[in-house]
């Protein structure tokens, strides 16, 4: 037999005893194709992607938005795969892919997706949909004379677990109105109505608002896949609050008992 024919026979013997044999396919990896094509690159400029399994498989990568138009392809074990994708964590990411907001800091403008995929197959495809997991609350302080109030928001969610769910912990951040009486606070997704807003004149807290209750009364949905932004009008003399939700036509006014 000619050498070339010998090599050809050996090649086919290897192929036939490899992943093409039905009983051995479970040992072959799964080809995972991750599709980023529907991600809004006008607000999301990159992505961190982490894949883990209970067997100890870990893969981490950073992807630029310029690469979103091509599939991200990796060979992964045939298992139950945890896929974490996020953007905008502001360096608050822990080793287990949780995001912990330091006390005194506001929530980062984070977009996230967590999913579990069964990769016990030859090929698996997943389309990434990163969700807006933060709420920007714009606060307007009304009145002719602007007092240098500090606006402190307090709550009991201080970030996100590895699976994207809110993480219970102490949260507080302070914002100061600018010369136009406007300030912004970025909030994480909430699990209840416990948010509080303190008005601090620099020496003491002069008023505390049950902010979470006002937000709940407006019909705002903290379980929405993409969190909407809020705006809050505070009268200078603190006699009422007006709450509006971005994209809604209604305003909600709450009179304050001093």
PDB file of C-alpha atoms in Angstrom:
ATOM      1  CA  UNK A   1       0.000   0.000   0.000  1.00  0.00           C
ATOM      2  CA  UNK A   2       1.306   3.434  -0.903  1.00  0.00           C
ATOM      3  CA  UNK A   3       2.314   5.766   1.980  1.00  0.00           C
ATOM      4  CA  UNK A   4      -0.339   8.302   1.022  1.00  0.00           C
ATOM      5  CA  UNK A   5      -3.054   5.639   1.230  1.00  0.00           C
ATOM      6  CA  UNK A   6      -1.728   4.472   4.587  1.00  0.00           C
ATOM      7  CA  UNK A   7      -1.976   7.999   5.955  1.00  0.00           C
ATOM      8  CA  UNK A   8      -5.504   8.352   4.598  1.00  0.00           C
ATOM      9  CA  UNK A   9      -6.609   5.105   6.236  1.00  0.00           C
ATOM     10  CA  UNK A  10      -5.066   6.168   9.565  1.00  0.00           C
ATOM     11  CA  UNK A  11      -6.835   9.531   9.355  1.00  0.00           C
ATOM     12  CA  UNK A  12     -10.243   7.937   8.913  1.00  0.00           C
ATOM     13  CA  UNK A  13      -9.595   5.486  11.726  1.00  0.00           C
ATOM     14  CA  UNK A  14      -8.912   8.428  14.069  1.00  0.00           C
ATOM     15  CA  UNK A  15     -12.052  10.240  12.915  1.00  0.00           C
ATOM     16  CA  UNK A  16     -14.256   7.167  13.273  1.00  0.00           C
ATOM     17  CA  UNK A  17     -13.006   6.501  16.812  1.00  0.00           C
ATOM     18  CA  UNK A  18     -13.343  10.148  17.855  1.00  0.00           C
ATOM     19  CA  UNK A  19     -16.355  12.440  18.304  1.00  0.00           C
ATOM     20  CA  UNK A  20     -18.192  10.978  15.325  1.00  0.00           C
ATOM     21  CA  UNK A  21     -18.856   7.785  17.320  1.00  0.00           C
ATOM     22  CA  UNK A  22     -22.156   8.216  19.084  1.00  0.00           C
ATOM     23  CA  UNK A  23     -21.169   6.727  22.419  1.00  0.00           C
ATOM     24  CA  UNK A  24     -18.137   9.031  22.743  1.00  0.00           C
ATOM     25  CA  UNK A  25     -19.734  12.332  21.782  1.00  0.00           C
ATOM     26  CA  UNK A  26     -20.442  13.220  25.389  1.00  0.00           C
ATOM     27  CA  UNK A  27     -16.711  13.807  25.815  1.00  0.00           C
ATOM     28  CA  UNK A  28     -16.570  16.322  22.972  1.00  0.00           C
ATOM     29  CA  UNK A  29     -17.049  20.056  23.703  1.00  0.00           C
ATOM     30  CA  UNK A  30     -20.068  22.075  22.683  1.00  0.00           C
ATOM     31  CA  UNK A  31     -19.593  24.907  20.216  1.00  0.00           C
ATOM     32  CA  UNK A  32     -21.160  27.950  21.901  1.00  0.00           C
ATOM     33  CA  UNK A  33     -22.080  30.915  19.686  1.00  0.00           C
ATOM     34  CA  UNK A  34     -22.915  34.133  21.556  1.00  0.00           C
ATOM     35  CA  UNK A  35     -24.720  36.735  19.430  1.00  0.00           C
ATOM     36  CA  UNK A  36     -24.266  40.404  20.464  1.00  0.00           C
ATOM     37  CA  UNK A  37     -25.886  41.890  17.351  1.00  0.00           C
ATOM     38  CA  UNK A  38     -28.993  43.267  19.130  1.00  0.00           C
ATOM     39  CA  UNK A  39     -27.007  45.109  21.837  1.00  0.00           C
ATOM     40  CA  UNK A  40     -27.411  48.898  21.622  1.00  0.00           C
ATOM     41  CA  UNK A  41     -23.883  50.131  20.937  1.00  0.00           C
ATOM     42  CA  UNK A  42     -24.926  53.770  21.402  1.00  0.00           C
ATOM     43  CA  UNK A  43     -24.982  53.177  25.182  1.00  0.00           C
ATOM     44  CA  UNK A  44     -23.061  49.903  25.608  1.00  0.00           C
ATOM     45  CA  UNK A  45     -19.487  50.216  24.376  1.00  0.00           C
ATOM     46  CA  UNK A  46     -18.036  46.912  25.547  1.00  0.00           C
ATOM     47  CA  UNK A  47     -18.927  43.798  27.510  1.00  0.00           C
ATOM     48  CA  UNK A  48     -17.403  41.557  30.133  1.00  0.00           C
ATOM     49  CA  UNK A  49     -18.351  37.934  29.577  1.00  0.00           C
ATOM     50  CA  UNK A  50     -17.802  35.136  32.064  1.00  0.00           C
ATOM     51  CA  UNK A  51     -18.788  31.475  31.662  1.00  0.00           C
ATOM     52  CA  UNK A  52     -18.701  28.977  34.527  1.00  0.00           C
ATOM     53  CA  UNK A  53     -19.903  25.455  35.296  1.00  0.00           C
ATOM     54  CA  UNK A  54     -20.237  23.509  38.537  1.00  0.00           C
ATOM     55  CA  UNK A  55     -17.369  21.319  37.333  1.00  0.00           C
ATOM     56  CA  UNK A  56     -14.995  24.237  37.677  1.00  0.00           C
ATOM     57  CA  UNK A  57     -14.830  25.495  34.084  1.00  0.00           C
ATOM     58  CA  UNK A  58     -14.181  29.240  34.013  1.00  0.00           C
ATOM     59  CA  UNK A  59     -13.771  31.487  30.985  1.00  0.00           C
ATOM     60  CA  UNK A  60     -13.519  35.278  31.117  1.00  0.00           C
ATOM     61  CA  UNK A  61     -13.125  37.789  28.314  1.00  0.00           C
ATOM     62  CA  UNK A  62     -13.529  41.473  27.478  1.00  0.00           C
ATOM     63  CA  UNK A  63     -15.252  42.317  24.198  1.00  0.00           C
ATOM     64  CA  UNK A  64     -15.294  45.665  22.430  1.00  0.00           C
ATOM     65  CA  UNK A  65     -18.515  46.868  20.810  1.00  0.00           C
ATOM     66  CA  UNK A  66     -16.685  46.860  17.472  1.00  0.00           C
ATOM     67  CA  UNK A  67     -16.762  43.060  17.728  1.00  0.00           C
ATOM     68  CA  UNK A  68     -20.488  42.822  18.524  1.00  0.00           C
ATOM     69  CA  UNK A  69     -21.350  42.243  14.878  1.00  0.00           C
ATOM     70  CA  UNK A  70     -19.605  38.878  14.816  1.00  0.00           C
ATOM     71  CA  UNK A  71     -20.511  35.885  16.959  1.00  0.00           C
ATOM     72  CA  UNK A  72     -18.365  35.258  19.995  1.00  0.00           C
ATOM     73  CA  UNK A  73     -17.507  31.549  19.631  1.00  0.00           C
ATOM     74  CA  UNK A  74     -16.004  29.252  22.252  1.00  0.00           C
ATOM     75  CA  UNK A  75     -15.816  25.521  22.881  1.00  0.00           C
ATOM     76  CA  UNK A  76     -17.351  24.803  26.282  1.00  0.00           C
ATOM     77  CA  UNK A  77     -18.056  21.647  28.309  1.00  0.00           C
ATOM     78  CA  UNK A  78     -21.310  19.782  27.820  1.00  0.00           C
ATOM     79  CA  UNK A  79     -22.914  20.872  31.040  1.00  0.00           C
ATOM     80  CA  UNK A  80     -25.166  23.489  32.619  1.00  0.00           C
ATOM     81  CA  UNK A  81     -23.347  26.714  31.779  1.00  0.00           C
ATOM     82  CA  UNK A  82     -23.722  30.005  33.651  1.00  0.00           C
ATOM     83  CA  UNK A  83     -23.310  32.957  31.320  1.00  0.00           C
ATOM     84  CA  UNK A  84     -22.732  36.408  32.845  1.00  0.00           C
ATOM     85  CA  UNK A  85     -22.499  39.477  30.623  1.00  0.00           C
ATOM     86  CA  UNK A  86     -22.250  43.020  31.955  1.00  0.00           C
ATOM     87  CA  UNK A  87     -21.158  46.567  31.133  1.00  0.00           C
ATOM     88  CA  UNK A  88     -20.546  49.658  33.271  1.00  0.00           C
ATOM     89  CA  UNK A  89     -19.801  48.092  36.663  1.00  0.00           C
ATOM     90  CA  UNK A  90     -17.332  50.916  37.435  1.00  0.00           C
ATOM     91  CA  UNK A  91     -14.795  48.503  38.870  1.00  0.00           C
ATOM     92  CA  UNK A  92     -17.142  47.273  41.607  1.00  0.00           C
ATOM     93  CA  UNK A  93     -17.108  43.665  40.336  1.00  0.00           C
ATOM     94  CA  UNK A  94     -16.054  40.942  42.794  1.00  0.00           C
ATOM     95  CA  UNK A  95     -14.391  37.610  42.008  1.00  0.00           C
ATOM     96  CA  UNK A  96     -17.722  35.780  41.962  1.00  0.00           C
ATOM     97  CA  UNK A  97     -19.082  38.286  39.376  1.00  0.00           C
ATOM     98  CA  UNK A  98     -21.233  40.056  41.967  1.00  0.00           C
ATOM     99  CA  UNK A  99     -21.267  43.853  41.976  1.00  0.00           C
ATOM    100  CA  UNK A 100     -20.947  45.480  45.407  1.00  0.00           C
ATOM    101  CA  UNK A 101     -21.491  49.241  45.655  1.00  0.00           C
ATOM    102  CA  UNK A 102     -19.213  50.811  48.295  1.00  0.00           C
ATOM    103  CA  UNK A 103     -21.128  52.661  51.020  1.00  0.00           C
ATOM    104  CA  UNK A 104     -21.294  56.319  50.022  1.00  0.00           C
ATOM    105  CA  UNK A 105     -21.201  55.619  46.275  1.00  0.00           C
ATOM    106  CA  UNK A 106     -24.112  55.632  43.885  1.00  0.00           C
ATOM    107  CA  UNK A 107     -24.994  52.667  41.716  1.00  0.00           C
ATOM    108  CA  UNK A 108     -22.951  52.411  38.492  1.00  0.00           C
ATOM    109  CA  UNK A 109     -24.858  52.737  35.224  1.00  0.00           C
ATOM    110  CA  UNK A 110     -24.755  49.003  34.705  1.00  0.00           C
ATOM    111  CA  UNK A 111     -26.314  46.834  31.996  1.00  0.00           C
ATOM    112  CA  UNK A 112     -26.445  43.109  32.661  1.00  0.00           C
ATOM    113  CA  UNK A 113     -27.594  39.683  31.596  1.00  0.00           C
ATOM    114  CA  UNK A 114     -27.380  36.381  33.413  1.00  0.00           C
ATOM    115  CA  UNK A 115     -28.629  33.126  31.990  1.00  0.00           C
ATOM    116  CA  UNK A 116     -28.102  29.404  32.370  1.00  0.00           C
ATOM    117  CA  UNK A 117     -27.633  27.378  29.189  1.00  0.00           C
ATOM    118  CA  UNK A 118     -27.737  23.631  28.679  1.00  0.00           C
ATOM    119  CA  UNK A 119     -24.715  22.925  26.506  1.00  0.00           C
ATOM    120  CA  UNK A 120     -25.158  19.131  26.417  1.00  0.00           C
ATOM    121  CA  UNK A 121     -25.197  19.206  22.611  1.00  0.00           C
ATOM    122  CA  UNK A 122     -22.881  19.691  19.679  1.00  0.00           C
ATOM    123  CA  UNK A 123     -23.693  23.390  19.233  1.00  0.00           C
ATOM    124  CA  UNK A 124     -25.580  26.030  21.203  1.00  0.00           C
ATOM    125  CA  UNK A 125     -26.497  29.586  20.258  1.00  0.00           C
ATOM    126  CA  UNK A 126     -27.553  32.447  22.542  1.00  0.00           C
ATOM    127  CA  UNK A 127     -28.618  36.018  21.717  1.00  0.00           C
ATOM    128  CA  UNK A 128     -27.436  38.499  24.370  1.00  0.00           C
ATOM    129  CA  UNK A 129     -29.928  41.092  25.613  1.00  0.00           C
ATOM    130  CA  UNK A 130     -28.248  43.295  28.198  1.00  0.00           C
ATOM    131  CA  UNK A 131     -30.821  44.977  30.449  1.00  0.00           C
ATOM    132  CA  UNK A 132     -30.675  48.417  32.064  1.00  0.00           C
ATOM    133  CA  UNK A 133     -30.154  47.530  35.719  1.00  0.00           C
ATOM    134  CA  UNK A 134     -30.045  51.044  37.155  1.00  0.00           C
ATOM    135  CA  UNK A 135     -32.404  53.979  37.623  1.00  0.00           C
ATOM    136  CA  UNK A 136     -31.247  57.572  37.214  1.00  0.00           C
ATOM    137  CA  UNK A 137     -33.256  59.799  39.533  1.00  0.00           C
ATOM    138  CA  UNK A 138     -33.019  63.496  38.718  1.00  0.00           C
ATOM    139  CA  UNK A 139     -33.941  65.760  41.628  1.00  0.00           C
ATOM    140  CA  UNK A 140     -35.067  69.350  41.078  1.00  0.00           C
ATOM    141  CA  UNK A 141     -35.092  71.682  44.084  1.00  0.00           C
ATOM    142  CA  UNK A 142     -37.510  74.564  43.455  1.00  0.00           C
ATOM    143  CA  UNK A 143     -37.465  78.007  45.055  1.00  0.00           C
ATOM    144  CA  UNK A 144     -35.955  81.455  44.577  1.00  0.00           C
ATOM    145  CA  UNK A 145     -33.202  80.965  47.146  1.00  0.00           C
ATOM    146  CA  UNK A 146     -31.138  77.831  46.815  1.00  0.00           C
ATOM    147  CA  UNK A 147     -29.937  76.466  50.121  1.00  0.00           C
ATOM    148  CA  UNK A 148     -26.897  74.143  49.895  1.00  0.00           C
ATOM    149  CA  UNK A 149     -28.852  71.050  50.851  1.00  0.00           C
ATOM    150  CA  UNK A 150     -27.284  67.644  50.742  1.00  0.00           C
ATOM    151  CA  UNK A 151     -29.683  65.049  49.337  1.00  0.00           C
ATOM    152  CA  UNK A 152     -28.938  61.622  50.804  1.00  0.00           C
ATOM    153  CA  UNK A 153     -30.667  58.515  49.481  1.00  0.00           C
ATOM    154  CA  UNK A 154     -30.630  55.440  51.741  1.00  0.00           C
ATOM    155  CA  UNK A 155     -31.726  51.883  51.036  1.00  0.00           C
ATOM    156  CA  UNK A 156     -31.059  48.196  51.655  1.00  0.00           C
ATOM    157  CA  UNK A 157     -29.736  47.101  48.241  1.00  0.00           C
ATOM    158  CA  UNK A 158     -26.006  47.595  47.724  1.00  0.00           C
ATOM    159  CA  UNK A 159     -25.449  45.876  44.395  1.00  0.00           C
ATOM    160  CA  UNK A 160     -26.108  42.681  42.470  1.00  0.00           C
ATOM    161  CA  UNK A 161     -25.400  39.008  43.060  1.00  0.00           C
ATOM    162  CA  UNK A 162     -23.618  36.886  40.465  1.00  0.00           C
ATOM    163  CA  UNK A 163     -27.020  36.018  38.936  1.00  0.00           C
ATOM    164  CA  UNK A 164     -28.012  39.681  38.503  1.00  0.00           C
ATOM    165  CA  UNK A 165     -30.485  39.737  41.395  1.00  0.00           C
ATOM    166  CA  UNK A 166     -30.352  42.623  43.893  1.00  0.00           C
ATOM    167  CA  UNK A 167     -27.896  42.085  46.752  1.00  0.00           C
ATOM    168  CA  UNK A 168     -29.095  42.969  50.245  1.00  0.00           C
ATOM    169  CA  UNK A 169     -26.813  45.434  52.019  1.00  0.00           C
ATOM    170  CA  UNK A 170     -26.588  48.986  53.293  1.00  0.00           C
ATOM    171  CA  UNK A 171     -26.680  51.656  50.584  1.00  0.00           C
ATOM    172  CA  UNK A 172     -26.311  55.426  50.889  1.00  0.00           C
ATOM    173  CA  UNK A 173     -25.073  58.210  48.650  1.00  0.00           C
ATOM    174  CA  UNK A 174     -25.242  62.009  48.774  1.00  0.00           C
ATOM    175  CA  UNK A 175     -25.836  64.457  45.933  1.00  0.00           C
ATOM    176  CA  UNK A 176     -25.741  68.252  46.003  1.00  0.00           C
ATOM    177  CA  UNK A 177     -27.899  70.429  43.740  1.00  0.00           C
ATOM    178  CA  UNK A 178     -26.030  72.590  41.237  1.00  0.00           C
ATOM    179  CA  UNK A 179     -26.618  76.313  40.752  1.00  0.00           C
ATOM    180  CA  UNK A 180     -29.864  75.480  38.960  1.00  0.00           C
ATOM    181  CA  UNK A 181     -31.079  73.305  41.814  1.00  0.00           C
ATOM    182  CA  UNK A 182     -30.577  70.031  39.903  1.00  0.00           C
ATOM    183  CA  UNK A 183     -28.840  66.863  41.065  1.00  0.00           C
ATOM    184  CA  UNK A 184     -28.764  63.215  40.040  1.00  0.00           C
ATOM    185  CA  UNK A 185     -28.580  59.957  41.961  1.00  0.00           C
ATOM    186  CA  UNK A 186     -28.210  56.542  40.312  1.00  0.00           C
ATOM    187  CA  UNK A 187     -30.135  53.825  42.146  1.00  0.00           C
ATOM    188  CA  UNK A 188     -29.870  50.029  41.991  1.00  0.00           C
ATOM    189  CA  UNK A 189     -32.917  47.824  41.441  1.00  0.00           C
ATOM    190  CA  UNK A 190     -34.992  47.683  44.637  1.00  0.00           C
ATOM    191  CA  UNK A 191     -36.627  44.758  46.424  1.00  0.00           C
ATOM    192  CA  UNK A 192     -39.103  46.741  48.551  1.00  0.00           C
ATOM    193  CA  UNK A 193     -40.320  50.288  49.312  1.00  0.00           C
ATOM    194  CA  UNK A 194     -37.734  51.155  51.960  1.00  0.00           C
ATOM    195  CA  UNK A 195     -35.829  53.887  50.086  1.00  0.00           C
ATOM    196  CA  UNK A 196     -35.468  57.096  52.117  1.00  0.00           C
ATOM    197  CA  UNK A 197     -34.442  60.597  51.059  1.00  0.00           C
ATOM    198  CA  UNK A 198     -32.788  62.784  53.727  1.00  0.00           C
ATOM    199  CA  UNK A 199     -32.512  66.551  53.394  1.00  0.00           C
ATOM    200  CA  UNK A 200     -29.365  67.645  55.217  1.00  0.00           C
ATOM    201  CA  UNK A 201     -28.528  71.330  55.709  1.00  0.00           C
ATOM    202  CA  UNK A 202     -24.935  70.570  56.628  1.00  0.00           C
ATOM    203  CA  UNK A 203     -25.505  70.364  60.353  1.00  0.00           C
ATOM    204  CA  UNK A 204     -28.426  67.966  60.653  1.00  0.00           C
ATOM    205  CA  UNK A 205     -31.099  66.088  58.760  1.00  0.00           C
ATOM    206  CA  UNK A 206     -34.040  68.494  58.614  1.00  0.00           C
ATOM    207  CA  UNK A 207     -36.448  66.229  56.741  1.00  0.00           C
ATOM    208  CA  UNK A 208     -36.718  62.592  55.660  1.00  0.00           C
ATOM    209  CA  UNK A 209     -39.012  61.515  52.834  1.00  0.00           C
ATOM    210  CA  UNK A 210     -40.393  57.987  52.405  1.00  0.00           C
ATOM    211  CA  UNK A 211     -39.095  57.971  48.855  1.00  0.00           C
ATOM    212  CA  UNK A 212     -39.743  54.281  48.244  1.00  0.00           C
ATOM    213  CA  UNK A 213     -43.404  54.663  49.197  1.00  0.00           C
ATOM    214  CA  UNK A 214     -43.864  57.577  46.786  1.00  0.00           C
ATOM    215  CA  UNK A 215     -42.246  55.603  43.980  1.00  0.00           C
ATOM    216  CA  UNK A 216     -44.440  52.577  44.680  1.00  0.00           C
ATOM    217  CA  UNK A 217     -47.596  54.724  44.757  1.00  0.00           C
ATOM    218  CA  UNK A 218     -46.763  56.013  41.265  1.00  0.00           C
ATOM    219  CA  UNK A 219     -46.908  52.460  39.894  1.00  0.00           C
ATOM    220  CA  UNK A 220     -43.200  52.288  39.142  1.00  0.00           C
ATOM    221  CA  UNK A 221     -42.083  48.688  38.528  1.00  0.00           C
ATOM    222  CA  UNK A 222     -38.730  47.678  40.009  1.00  0.00           C
ATOM    223  CA  UNK A 223     -39.117  44.226  38.396  1.00  0.00           C
ATOM    224  CA  UNK A 224     -39.211  45.601  34.839  1.00  0.00           C
ATOM    225  CA  UNK A 225     -36.422  44.104  32.676  1.00  0.00           C
ATOM    226  CA  UNK A 226     -35.211  47.626  31.822  1.00  0.00           C
ATOM    227  CA  UNK A 227     -35.536  50.131  34.659  1.00  0.00           C
ATOM    228  CA  UNK A 228     -37.019  53.499  33.750  1.00  0.00           C
ATOM    229  CA  UNK A 229     -35.578  56.760  35.038  1.00  0.00           C
ATOM    230  CA  UNK A 230     -37.327  59.026  37.548  1.00  0.00           C
ATOM    231  CA  UNK A 231     -37.507  62.735  38.238  1.00  0.00           C
ATOM    232  CA  UNK A 232     -38.413  64.287  41.557  1.00  0.00           C
ATOM    233  CA  UNK A 233     -39.415  67.920  42.184  1.00  0.00           C
ATOM    234  CA  UNK A 234     -38.865  69.205  45.714  1.00  0.00           C
ATOM    235  CA  UNK A 235     -40.353  72.564  46.677  1.00  0.00           C
ATOM    236  CA  UNK A 236     -37.777  74.681  48.496  1.00  0.00           C
ATOM    237  CA  UNK A 237     -39.938  74.908  51.614  1.00  0.00           C
ATOM    238  CA  UNK A 238     -40.471  71.140  51.448  1.00  0.00           C
ATOM    239  CA  UNK A 239     -44.260  71.251  51.473  1.00  0.00           C
ATOM    240  CA  UNK A 240     -44.796  68.867  48.556  1.00  0.00           C
ATOM    241  CA  UNK A 241     -43.099  66.391  46.238  1.00  0.00           C
ATOM    242  CA  UNK A 242     -43.821  65.812  42.537  1.00  0.00           C
ATOM    243  CA  UNK A 243     -42.688  62.492  41.087  1.00  0.00           C
ATOM    244  CA  UNK A 244     -42.586  61.682  37.373  1.00  0.00           C
ATOM    245  CA  UNK A 245     -41.458  58.547  35.550  1.00  0.00           C
ATOM    246  CA  UNK A 246     -39.594  58.904  32.259  1.00  0.00           C
ATOM    247  CA  UNK A 247     -41.864  57.995  29.358  1.00  0.00           C
ATOM    248  CA  UNK A 248     -45.075  58.444  31.344  1.00  0.00           C
ATOM    249  CA  UNK A 249     -47.528  61.308  30.874  1.00  0.00           C
ATOM    250  CA  UNK A 250     -48.688  61.456  34.501  1.00  0.00           C
ATOM    251  CA  UNK A 251     -47.288  63.362  37.473  1.00  0.00           C
ATOM    252  CA  UNK A 252     -47.769  62.275  41.069  1.00  0.00           C
ATOM    253  CA  UNK A 253     -47.955  64.982  43.744  1.00  0.00           C
ATOM    254  CA  UNK A 254     -47.570  64.231  47.450  1.00  0.00           C
ATOM    255  CA  UNK A 255     -48.257  66.857  50.101  1.00  0.00           C
ATOM    256  CA  UNK A 256     -45.815  66.776  52.998  1.00  0.00           C
ATOM    257  CA  UNK A 257     -46.911  67.243  56.587  1.00  0.00           C
ATOM    258  CA  UNK A 258     -44.289  69.383  58.315  1.00  0.00           C
TER     259      UNK A 258
END
